[in-house]
Coordinates of C-alpha atoms in Angstrom, one line a residue:
M1 CA 72.6 -5.7 30.3
I2 CA 76.1 -4.8 28.5
G3 CA 77.1 -1.4 30.3
L4 CA 79.5 1.8 29.1
S5 CA 82.8 2.5 29.6
G6 CA 84.3 3.9 32.7
V7 CA 85.7 6.5 30.0
I8 CA 82.1 7.9 29.5
A9 CA 82.5 10.6 32.3
I10 CA 85.8 12.2 30.1
A11 CA 85.4 15.9 29.8
I12 CA 84.5 17.1 26.8
G13 CA 85.2 20.7 27.6
G14 CA 88.5 20.6 26.1
A15 CA 86.6 21.4 22.7
T16 CA 85.9 25.2 22.4
M17 CA 81.8 25.6 22.2
M18 CA 81.3 27.3 20.0
G19 CA 78.7 30.0 18.9
Q20 CA 76.0 29.8 16.3
F21 CA 79.0 29.8 13.1
A22 CA 78.2 32.9 11.4
E23 CA 79.1 32.4 7.7
T24 CA 79.0 34.5 4.4
Q25 CA 77.0 32.9 1.9
A26 CA 80.1 32.7 0.4
Q27 CA 81.8 30.5 2.7
K28 CA 78.7 28.2 2.6
D29 CA 79.4 28.0 -1.2
A30 CA 82.7 26.8 -0.4
R31 CA 81.6 24.3 2.4
M32 CA 78.6 22.7 0.0
N33 CA 79.5 22.5 -3.2
W34 CA 81.4 18.7 -3.2
W35 CA 78.3 18.1 -1.8
R36 CA 75.8 20.0 -4.6
E37 CA 78.7 18.5 -7.3
A38 CA 78.7 14.7 -5.9
R39 CA 74.2 14.7 -6.4
F40 CA 74.0 10.8 -5.6
G41 CA 75.4 8.9 -2.7
M42 CA 75.1 5.8 -1.4
F43 CA 73.1 5.3 2.5
I44 CA 73.7 1.9 3.9
H45 CA 71.9 0.4 7.4
W46 CA 74.1 -2.4 9.4
G47 CA 73.6 -3.6 12.9
L48 CA 73.0 -5.6 14.8
Y49 CA 68.9 -5.8 13.5
A50 CA 70.7 -7.2 9.9
I51 CA 70.3 -11.5 11.7
P52 CA 66.5 -11.0 12.8
A53 CA 65.9 -10.0 9.5
S54 CA 62.4 -8.7 10.7
E55 CA 61.1 -11.8 12.6
W56 CA 62.3 -12.3 16.0
N57 CA 60.8 -16.1 18.2
G58 CA 60.0 -17.5 14.9
K59 CA 57.1 -15.2 14.4
R60 CA 57.5 -11.8 11.1
T61 CA 57.9 -9.0 12.8
G62 CA 58.8 -6.1 10.2
G63 CA 61.0 -3.9 11.3
A64 CA 63.9 -4.6 9.4
E65 CA 66.2 -1.8 11.6
W66 CA 63.2 -0.8 14.0
I67 CA 62.5 -4.7 14.7
L68 CA 63.8 -3.8 18.6
N69 CA 60.9 -1.3 18.5
H70 CA 58.2 -3.7 15.9
A71 CA 58.6 -6.4 18.5
Q72 CA 58.8 -5.0 21.9
I73 CA 61.8 -6.7 22.3
K74 CA 63.8 -5.7 26.0
V75 CA 67.1 -5.0 26.1
E76 CA 68.4 -7.8 28.1
D77 CA 66.6 -9.8 25.1
Y78 CA 68.3 -8.3 22.2
E79 CA 72.3 -8.2 23.6
P80 CA 72.5 -11.6 22.7
L81 CA 72.8 -10.3 19.4
L82 CA 76.1 -9.0 20.2
K83 CA 77.7 -12.5 20.6
Q84 CA 75.8 -14.2 17.5
F85 CA 77.3 -10.9 15.4
N86 CA 80.1 -12.1 12.8
P87 CA 79.6 -10.9 8.9
V88 CA 82.2 -12.6 8.1
Q89 CA 81.9 -11.6 3.8
F90 CA 82.1 -8.4 5.3
D91 CA 84.5 -6.5 2.2
A92 CA 84.6 -3.0 3.0
R93 CA 86.8 -2.3 -1.0
E94 CA 83.9 -4.6 -1.9
W95 CA 81.3 -2.2 -1.0
V96 CA 82.8 0.9 -1.8
R97 CA 83.8 -1.2 -5.9
I98 CA 79.6 -1.2 -5.3
A99 CA 79.0 2.1 -4.6
K100 CA 81.3 3.8 -6.9
Q101 CA 80.5 1.4 -10.0
A102 CA 76.9 2.6 -9.2
G103 CA 77.8 6.1 -10.1
M104 CA 78.0 7.3 -6.3
K105 CA 80.0 10.7 -5.0
Y106 CA 80.2 9.4 -1.6
I107 CA 78.3 6.9 1.1
V108 CA 76.7 7.4 4.7
I109 CA 76.7 4.6 6.9
T110 CA 74.5 3.8 10.5
S111 CA 76.9 4.7 12.8
K112 CA 75.0 4.0 15.7
H113 CA 71.3 3.9 14.9
H114 CA 67.8 3.7 17.4
D115 CA 69.8 -0.1 19.0
G116 CA 71.8 2.5 20.5
F117 CA 75.1 -0.4 18.8
C118 CA 78.3 1.2 16.8
L119 CA 80.1 0.3 14.8
W120 CA 83.2 1.4 15.6
D121 CA 86.0 0.7 18.3
S122 CA 84.1 3.4 20.7
K123 CA 86.1 4.0 23.5
L124 CA 82.9 5.2 25.3
T125 CA 81.1 1.8 25.8
D126 CA 81.2 -1.5 24.7
W127 CA 78.0 -2.1 23.6
K128 CA 80.0 -1.8 20.1
I129 CA 81.0 -4.1 17.5
T130 CA 84.5 -4.9 18.3
K131 CA 82.9 -6.6 21.4
T132 CA 82.2 -9.3 18.8
P133 CA 83.0 -12.3 17.9
F134 CA 84.1 -10.6 14.8
G135 CA 85.8 -8.1 16.6
R136 CA 87.1 -5.6 13.2
D137 CA 86.3 -1.4 13.4
V138 CA 84.2 -1.7 10.1
L139 CA 84.4 2.4 9.8
R140 CA 88.2 1.9 10.4
E141 CA 88.0 -0.2 6.9
L142 CA 85.2 2.0 5.3
S143 CA 87.2 5.0 6.0
E144 CA 90.7 3.6 3.9
A145 CA 88.8 2.1 1.2
C146 CA 87.1 5.5 0.8
K147 CA 90.2 7.1 0.4
E148 CA 91.8 4.9 -2.0
A149 CA 88.7 4.9 -4.9
G150 CA 88.0 8.7 -4.0
I151 CA 84.5 9.1 -2.2
T152 CA 83.2 10.3 0.2
L153 CA 82.7 9.1 4.1
C154 CA 79.7 10.2 5.3
F155 CA 78.1 9.1 9.2
Y156 CA 74.5 8.8 10.4
H157 CA 74.1 9.0 13.8
S158 CA 70.9 8.6 16.0
I159 CA 70.0 10.6 18.1
M160 CA 67.6 8.4 20.3
D161 CA 69.1 5.1 21.7
W162 CA 66.7 2.5 22.6
H163 CA 69.9 0.8 24.5
H164 CA 71.6 3.9 26.9
P165 CA 70.3 3.3 30.7
D166 CA 70.3 7.8 30.2
Y167 CA 68.1 8.1 27.4
L168 CA 64.4 8.6 27.8
P169 CA 61.6 8.2 27.0
R170 CA 62.2 4.5 27.7
R171 CA 60.2 2.6 25.1
A172 CA 56.6 1.5 27.2
W173 CA 58.1 -2.0 27.7
D174 CA 61.4 -1.6 28.8
P175 CA 61.8 -2.7 32.5
R176 CA 64.3 -0.4 32.9
P177 CA 63.7 2.2 35.1
G178 CA 63.9 5.4 34.1
V179 CA 64.5 7.5 37.4
E180 CA 68.2 7.3 37.6
A181 CA 68.3 8.6 34.0
D182 CA 70.0 11.5 33.1
Y183 CA 69.0 12.6 29.9
D184 CA 72.2 15.6 30.1
R185 CA 74.6 12.8 30.8
Y186 CA 73.8 11.0 27.8
V187 CA 73.7 14.2 25.7
E188 CA 77.8 14.2 27.1
Y189 CA 77.7 10.3 25.9
M190 CA 76.7 11.3 22.7
K191 CA 78.6 14.0 22.2
G192 CA 82.1 12.1 23.1
Q193 CA 81.3 9.5 20.5
L194 CA 80.9 12.6 18.1
K195 CA 84.3 13.5 19.0
E196 CA 85.4 10.3 17.8
L197 CA 84.1 10.0 15.1
V198 CA 84.8 12.8 13.9
E199 CA 88.7 13.5 14.7
G200 CA 89.5 9.8 14.8
Y201 CA 87.8 8.9 11.1
G202 CA 87.8 12.0 9.8
P203 CA 87.4 14.4 7.8
L204 CA 83.8 13.6 7.1
G205 CA 81.4 14.7 4.8
V206 CA 78.3 14.7 6.4
L207 CA 77.1 14.1 9.8
W208 CA 73.4 13.1 8.6
F209 CA 70.9 13.2 12.2
D210 CA 68.2 11.3 12.5
G211 CA 65.9 10.3 15.6
E212 CA 65.1 13.8 16.6
W213 CA 61.5 14.1 16.3
E214 CA 61.2 12.8 20.4
G215 CA 59.7 15.4 22.7
T216 CA 63.3 15.2 25.0
W217 CA 65.4 16.3 22.2
T218 CA 64.9 20.4 21.9
H219 CA 65.2 23.0 19.8
E220 CA 68.8 23.9 22.2
Y221 CA 69.8 20.8 21.9
G222 CA 69.6 21.3 18.5
K223 CA 71.5 24.1 18.2
T224 CA 74.3 23.0 21.0
L225 CA 75.1 20.2 18.5
Y226 CA 75.6 21.4 15.1
D227 CA 77.7 24.3 17.0
Y228 CA 79.8 21.4 18.8
V229 CA 80.1 19.1 15.2
R230 CA 80.9 22.2 13.7
S231 CA 83.5 23.5 15.8
L232 CA 85.1 19.6 15.6
Q233 CA 85.3 20.0 11.8
P234 CA 83.7 23.2 10.4
S235 CA 83.7 22.1 6.6
I236 CA 81.9 20.0 8.6
I237 CA 77.9 20.0 6.1
V238 CA 75.0 18.3 9.1
N239 CA 71.4 17.4 7.7
N240 CA 68.6 19.7 9.5
R241 CA 67.4 16.3 12.3
V242 CA 70.3 17.8 14.4
D243 CA 67.4 20.1 15.3
K244 CA 63.8 20.3 16.0
G245 CA 63.0 22.2 12.6
R246 CA 61.9 18.7 9.9
S247 CA 58.4 19.1 9.1
G248 CA 57.1 15.6 9.2
M249 CA 58.3 12.9 6.4
A250 CA 58.5 15.9 3.8
G251 CA 62.0 16.8 5.9
M252 CA 62.7 20.8 4.9
T253 CA 63.1 22.8 7.7
V254 CA 60.9 25.0 9.2
G255 CA 61.3 27.9 11.1
D256 CA 64.7 29.5 11.9
H257 CA 66.5 25.9 13.3
R258 CA 69.8 24.5 12.6
G259 CA 70.9 22.2 9.7
D260 CA 72.5 22.7 6.5
F261 CA 70.4 20.7 4.3
G262 CA 66.7 18.7 4.4
T263 CA 65.8 15.7 4.4
P264 CA 62.8 14.4 2.8
E265 CA 62.0 10.5 3.3
Q266 CA 60.6 7.8 0.7
E267 CA 59.7 10.8 -1.3
V268 CA 60.4 13.7 -3.8
P269 CA 59.2 16.9 -3.3
P270 CA 56.5 17.3 -6.1
R271 CA 58.5 20.9 -6.9
G272 CA 62.2 21.9 -6.0
F273 CA 63.1 24.7 -3.4
P274 CA 64.6 26.9 -5.1
G275 CA 67.8 27.8 -3.0
V276 CA 67.8 25.3 -0.6
D277 CA 69.9 22.6 -0.5
W278 CA 67.7 19.2 0.0
E279 CA 68.6 15.4 -0.6
S280 CA 65.8 12.7 -0.6
C281 CA 66.5 9.4 1.1
I282 CA 64.8 6.7 -0.7
T283 CA 65.7 2.9 0.0
L284 CA 66.0 0.4 -2.9
N285 CA 62.9 -2.0 -1.8
R286 CA 60.8 -1.6 0.9
N287 CA 63.0 -1.2 3.7
W288 CA 65.9 0.2 5.3
G289 CA 67.7 -2.4 7.3
F290 CA 67.8 -5.8 6.0
D291 CA 65.0 -7.3 6.1
K292 CA 65.0 -11.4 4.9
F293 CA 60.7 -11.5 3.6
D294 CA 61.5 -8.0 1.2
E295 CA 61.6 -9.3 -3.0
D296 CA 60.2 -5.8 -4.1
W297 CA 62.7 -4.3 -5.7
K298 CA 62.5 -0.8 -6.9
S299 CA 63.3 -1.1 -11.5
R300 CA 65.6 0.2 -13.2
R301 CA 63.2 2.4 -15.2
S302 CA 61.8 3.7 -11.1
L303 CA 65.8 4.2 -10.1
L304 CA 66.4 6.8 -13.4
Q305 CA 63.6 8.2 -13.4
M306 CA 64.0 9.0 -9.3
L307 CA 67.4 10.1 -9.9
V308 CA 66.7 12.5 -12.2
D309 CA 63.2 13.5 -11.6
V310 CA 65.0 14.5 -7.1
V311 CA 68.5 16.2 -9.7
S312 CA 65.6 18.1 -11.8
K313 CA 64.2 20.0 -9.0
G314 CA 67.7 20.8 -7.2
G315 CA 67.4 18.1 -4.7
N316 CA 70.8 15.2 -3.6
L317 CA 69.7 11.2 -4.4
L318 CA 71.0 9.3 -0.4
L319 CA 69.9 5.6 -2.5
N320 CA 69.7 2.7 0.0
V321 CA 71.7 -0.6 0.3
G322 CA 70.8 -3.3 4.0
P323 CA 73.3 -5.2 4.2
D324 CA 72.9 -9.4 5.3
A325 CA 74.2 -10.3 8.6
L326 CA 77.2 -11.8 6.4
G327 CA 78.0 -8.5 5.4
R328 CA 77.2 -8.5 2.3
I329 CA 74.8 -6.7 -0.3
P330 CA 72.2 -7.8 -1.4
Q331 CA 72.3 -9.4 -5.0
P332 CA 69.4 -7.6 -7.2
S333 CA 70.9 -4.1 -4.8
V334 CA 74.6 -4.8 -6.7
E335 CA 72.3 -5.4 -10.2
R336 CA 70.3 -2.2 -10.0
L337 CA 72.6 0.2 -9.2
S338 CA 75.4 -1.8 -11.4
L339 CA 72.3 -0.9 -13.7
V340 CA 72.4 2.6 -12.6
G341 CA 75.9 3.2 -13.1
A342 CA 76.1 2.1 -16.1
W343 CA 73.8 4.5 -17.2
L344 CA 75.5 7.9 -15.7
K345 CA 78.8 6.6 -16.9
T346 CA 77.1 7.5 -21.0
N347 CA 75.0 10.4 -19.0
G348 CA 76.5 11.6 -16.2
E349 CA 77.0 15.3 -17.1
A350 CA 73.4 15.2 -17.2
I351 CA 73.9 14.6 -13.4
Y352 CA 77.1 16.0 -11.4
G353 CA 77.4 19.6 -11.4
T354 CA 74.1 20.2 -12.7
T355 CA 71.7 22.5 -11.1
A356 CA 67.9 22.6 -10.9
S357 CA 65.4 23.1 -13.9
P358 CA 64.9 26.8 -14.8
F359 CA 61.5 25.5 -16.1
P360 CA 58.8 26.4 -13.1
R361 CA 56.5 22.8 -13.2
P362 CA 58.2 19.2 -14.4
L363 CA 57.5 18.1 -17.9
S364 CA 54.8 16.5 -19.2
W365 CA 57.9 14.0 -21.4
G366 CA 60.3 14.0 -19.3
R367 CA 63.0 16.6 -16.4
V368 CA 66.1 18.7 -17.5
T369 CA 68.7 19.6 -15.3
Q370 CA 71.1 22.9 -17.1
K371 CA 75.0 24.1 -17.4
P372 CA 75.7 27.3 -17.7
G373 CA 74.8 27.5 -21.2
V374 CA 73.2 23.9 -22.0
L375 CA 70.3 22.1 -20.5
Y376 CA 70.0 18.8 -21.0
L377 CA 66.9 17.0 -21.4
H378 CA 65.7 14.0 -19.8
V379 CA 63.3 12.0 -21.8
F380 CA 61.6 9.3 -19.9
G381 CA 59.5 6.5 -22.0
S382 CA 58.9 6.8 -25.7
P383 CA 57.2 10.6 -26.5
D384 CA 55.8 10.3 -30.1
G385 CA 59.3 11.9 -31.7
K386 CA 59.4 14.8 -30.3
V387 CA 59.8 16.8 -26.6
E388 CA 58.3 21.1 -27.0
L389 CA 60.4 23.7 -24.1
S390 CA 57.4 25.1 -23.5
G391 CA 58.3 28.9 -22.3
L392 CA 61.7 29.2 -23.1
R393 CA 62.5 32.0 -25.3
N394 CA 66.1 31.3 -25.9
K395 CA 67.5 30.3 -29.6
L396 CA 68.4 27.0 -29.3
R397 CA 72.5 26.2 -31.0
S398 CA 72.2 23.3 -31.5
A399 CA 71.1 19.5 -29.9
S400 CA 72.8 15.6 -29.6
L401 CA 71.7 12.7 -28.3
L402 CA 74.9 11.5 -25.4
G403 CA 75.5 8.5 -26.3
G404 CA 73.8 7.8 -29.2
S405 CA 73.7 8.6 -33.1
A406 CA 70.2 9.9 -33.4
K407 CA 69.8 12.4 -35.5
L408 CA 67.6 14.9 -34.5
R409 CA 66.0 18.6 -35.8
W410 CA 64.9 21.8 -33.7
E411 CA 62.2 24.3 -34.9
N412 CA 59.8 26.4 -32.8
G413 CA 56.6 26.0 -31.7
E414 CA 53.8 27.4 -30.1
D415 CA 54.7 27.8 -27.5
G416 CA 58.4 27.2 -27.3
P417 CA 61.6 25.4 -29.1
I418 CA 60.7 21.5 -30.7
V419 CA 63.3 19.1 -30.6
A420 CA 62.0 16.3 -33.0
W421 CA 64.0 12.8 -34.6
E422 CA 63.1 9.8 -36.5
G423 CA 62.3 6.5 -35.0
S424 CA 62.9 6.0 -31.7
L425 CA 65.6 6.6 -28.8
P426 CA 67.7 3.6 -27.8
D427 CA 67.2 3.5 -23.7
P428 CA 64.0 2.2 -23.1
D429 CA 64.1 4.7 -20.6
V430 CA 65.5 7.9 -20.3
N431 CA 68.0 9.2 -22.7
V432 CA 69.0 12.4 -22.3
I433 CA 69.3 15.2 -25.3
A434 CA 72.5 17.9 -24.5
V435 CA 70.7 21.1 -26.1
Q436 CA 72.9 24.1 -26.5
I437 CA 71.5 27.8 -25.5
E438 CA 71.7 31.7 -26.0
G439 CA 72.8 32.8 -23.5
S440 CA 71.2 32.5 -19.7
P441 CA 67.6 30.1 -20.2
E442 CA 64.9 32.5 -20.2
V443 CA 61.1 31.1 -19.4
V444 CA 58.1 32.4 -19.2
P445 CA 55.1 30.1 -17.9
V446 CA 53.0 28.1 -19.9
P447 CA 49.1 27.5 -18.8
L448 CA 48.3 23.4 -18.7
R449 CA 45.7 23.4 -21.9
A450 CA 44.0 21.2 -23.6
N451 CA 44.5 19.3 -26.3
R452 CA 43.7 20.0 -30.0
A453 CA 40.6 17.4 -29.5
G454 CA 39.6 19.2 -26.7
V455 CA 41.5 16.5 -24.1
A456 CA 43.4 17.7 -21.1
L457 CA 45.5 14.8 -18.6
L458 CA 46.6 16.6 -15.4
R459 CA 49.3 14.4 -13.9
S460 CA 50.7 14.3 -10.6
N461 CA 53.6 15.3 -10.9
E462 CA 52.2 18.6 -12.5
A463 CA 50.2 18.9 -9.7
E464 CA 49.6 21.5 -6.7
I465 CA 49.4 18.8 -3.3
D466 CA 48.5 20.3 0.3
R467 CA 49.0 16.8 2.6
A468 CA 49.9 14.2 0.5
R469 CA 52.8 13.3 -1.5
Y470 CA 53.6 13.3 -5.4
E471 CA 55.0 9.1 -5.7
S472 CA 57.9 8.9 -7.6
D473 CA 58.2 4.9 -8.0
K474 CA 54.1 4.7 -8.8
D475 CA 54.2 8.3 -10.8
C476 CA 51.1 9.7 -8.2
V477 CA 50.0 11.1 -5.3
G478 CA 49.8 9.1 -2.1
Y479 CA 50.2 9.1 1.0
W480 CA 46.5 10.1 0.9
T481 CA 45.3 10.1 4.6
D482 CA 44.6 13.6 5.7
P483 CA 40.9 14.1 4.8
E484 CA 41.8 17.9 4.3
A485 CA 44.3 17.3 1.9
T486 CA 44.2 18.8 -1.5
V487 CA 45.8 18.3 -4.6
A488 CA 44.9 20.3 -8.0
W489 CA 45.4 21.8 -11.0
E490 CA 45.3 25.5 -13.5
V491 CA 44.0 24.6 -17.2
Q492 CA 43.4 26.7 -19.9
L493 CA 40.3 25.3 -22.0
P494 CA 39.2 26.0 -24.6
A495 CA 35.9 25.8 -24.9
A496 CA 32.5 26.6 -22.7
G497 CA 30.1 23.6 -22.4
A498 CA 30.3 19.4 -21.1
Y499 CA 33.5 18.0 -19.8
K500 CA 34.4 14.5 -19.5
V501 CA 36.0 13.8 -15.9
A502 CA 37.7 10.2 -15.5
V503 CA 41.1 9.0 -13.0
M504 CA 42.9 7.2 -13.0
Q505 CA 43.1 5.7 -9.3
A506 CA 44.5 3.3 -7.3
C507 CA 43.6 1.1 -4.6
E508 CA 44.5 -3.0 -2.3
P509 CA 42.2 -4.7 -1.3
G510 CA 40.6 -4.0 2.3
V511 CA 40.7 0.2 1.8
A512 CA 38.6 0.6 -1.1
G513 CA 34.9 2.5 -0.7
S514 CA 36.1 5.9 0.2
K515 CA 34.3 9.4 -1.4
Y516 CA 36.1 12.3 -3.4
R517 CA 34.9 14.9 -5.2
V518 CA 36.4 16.1 -7.9
R519 CA 35.8 19.6 -9.1
V520 CA 35.9 22.1 -11.9
A521 CA 35.9 26.0 -11.6
E522 CA 32.0 26.0 -10.2
S523 CA 31.1 22.4 -11.5
S524 CA 32.0 19.2 -10.0
V525 CA 31.1 15.1 -10.1
E526 CA 31.6 12.9 -7.3
G527 CA 33.3 8.8 -6.7
T528 CA 33.8 6.5 -4.4
V529 CA 37.3 4.9 -4.7
S530 CA 37.1 1.0 -6.4
E531 CA 39.4 -1.6 -5.4
T532 CA 42.4 -3.0 -7.8
R533 CA 44.6 -5.0 -7.4
S534 CA 47.8 -3.5 -5.4
W535 CA 48.2 0.3 -3.8
S536 CA 50.4 0.1 -7.2
D537 CA 47.4 -1.2 -10.0
F538 CA 45.9 1.9 -11.6
A539 CA 42.4 1.6 -13.4
E540 CA 40.4 4.4 -15.4
V541 CA 37.0 5.1 -13.6
D542 CA 34.8 7.3 -15.5
L543 CA 32.9 10.1 -13.3
G544 CA 30.5 11.8 -16.1
E545 CA 30.4 15.0 -16.7
V546 CA 31.0 18.4 -15.1
T547 CA 30.1 21.7 -16.8
I548 CA 31.8 24.9 -17.9
A549 CA 30.3 27.8 -18.1
R550 CA 33.1 29.8 -19.5
P551 CA 36.3 28.8 -21.9
G552 CA 39.7 30.1 -19.8
L553 CA 42.1 29.7 -17.3
V554 CA 39.8 27.8 -14.1
R555 CA 40.8 25.4 -11.4
V556 CA 40.5 21.4 -11.2
E557 CA 40.2 19.8 -7.6
V558 CA 40.4 16.6 -5.9
K559 CA 40.0 16.3 -2.4
A560 CA 38.1 13.7 -0.4
L561 CA 34.1 13.9 1.1
K562 CA 35.2 10.6 3.7
I563 CA 38.0 8.7 4.1
A564 CA 36.8 5.0 4.7
K565 CA 40.0 3.2 5.6
N566 CA 43.3 3.9 6.4
A567 CA 43.8 6.2 2.8
L568 CA 41.9 7.9 -0.6
M569 CA 43.5 6.9 -3.7
N570 CA 46.8 6.4 -5.2
L571 CA 45.7 9.1 -8.3
R572 CA 48.0 9.1 -11.5
W573 CA 45.8 11.4 -13.4
V574 CA 42.7 13.1 -13.5
R575 CA 41.6 13.9 -17.3
L576 CA 38.9 16.4 -19.3
E577 CA 37.9 15.7 -22.2
R578 CA 35.7 18.1 -24.5
V579 CA 32.0 16.4 -24.7
K580 CA 31.3 18.0 -29.0
G581 CA 27.3 18.3 -29.4

């Protein structure tokens, strides 16, 4: 086995270990300011796993950066990849150029992923890039390229390490004996490597930890590591995966745990978290590392609306690329990032340095971001010539289309100001209207309500979601695997009587057949999930009628009765339509 250098035992005690950092809110705001202003960054997953690229011994295994785990590869069988890694087309300046052209303000790259392989010339191990045929320190080159371009460099670092002899627990198929392993010795090794990274490649913007979920990593380790990293560079930002407070893939900290921001993974929360910093990390296709089989790329519309959705809720978007074994960012990634960057050249003022929408829930026609005195209306698709700012009590001073010449007008509507235009807006995916308002925004919550025809369309992005999650790229509630999960709305209905109930649902072949109930006040209907072509292929299903005893505010709730396979369905909306007699 490739061993650790004899200098692993160097004393780390020279750094003064500090207790919990006492920091005023003003001091934390100053430390976090650049990150909050940035709003958009590039995630890079790259390492030896780019060579197999989800295939091992001629078999498609999946997993990408997790292939050692997915294919249950022994460490001794994985190690020969070290002598194969020769990414001769790697160009740090080109990677940074792609990020900058995309409008990204910072880069987070895997200094070390779960396989333990290091992308820098660590003095504490030979399991590193400078021992490959390539022989170059890519983090050094990226550090220099980022400084030249004005991009903030950040490092991802895995707490979990499948290669290190002292890391525990072992994988079930790993034949190496664990009797002599010493987890505390591993933690000291990790601290030594972090000292190399922070002091040798900094100042860094963020240390982005991961792999903290295994039982060997404790809250005490997390507190100590957070304080240690801050002692090396007090200005550094550290994510919440340094500690044990993350609540699953939802990524937000529960309880008193270390970490400066939450980390939702592959999802955008349905609502924001006022007063809390967070960042959604999301892939451009389905995988983090390079997977030669994965061609499921997100569209321009999906990416732009995702970015806007995240920022409108007060978060950052960390969008991932997985370079191949030659060191190239895949061309479909480059093309899509270029499209996002072109949009940001026109509309960047509505993203960078903005804060969350003043509206309590997403608006049906799009999203809102804000700066002092200005609301940015991000209009999705092509609504019918107008948008209503339901609940806004401020007067409008002006309205203009960023990057366009459309003539806009505004007037007061039933629930708030209406901004209208003639014809169609120029961008098919997201247009931005900058609205100057008088004073700070004042918003009175307005309930969802049926329209004049008695139709209430209850969209997934407006729902209260418990134990499932909103998928922004599909505009639906998904990951509905918990039988106790609920999706609910409160809606104002204009009259008592009968209402038709319909849903827009998707369910891939082989998973259909689950049962569910839609309850409207005290009445309900039941449905059986129908098969569609995929989780992204939606079909409308009529469920029957419910009877409402009295008009007014009612609760609508969808809940599983029986999940037949591994998930209930993807749900885009529920529609109630008054039956006129």
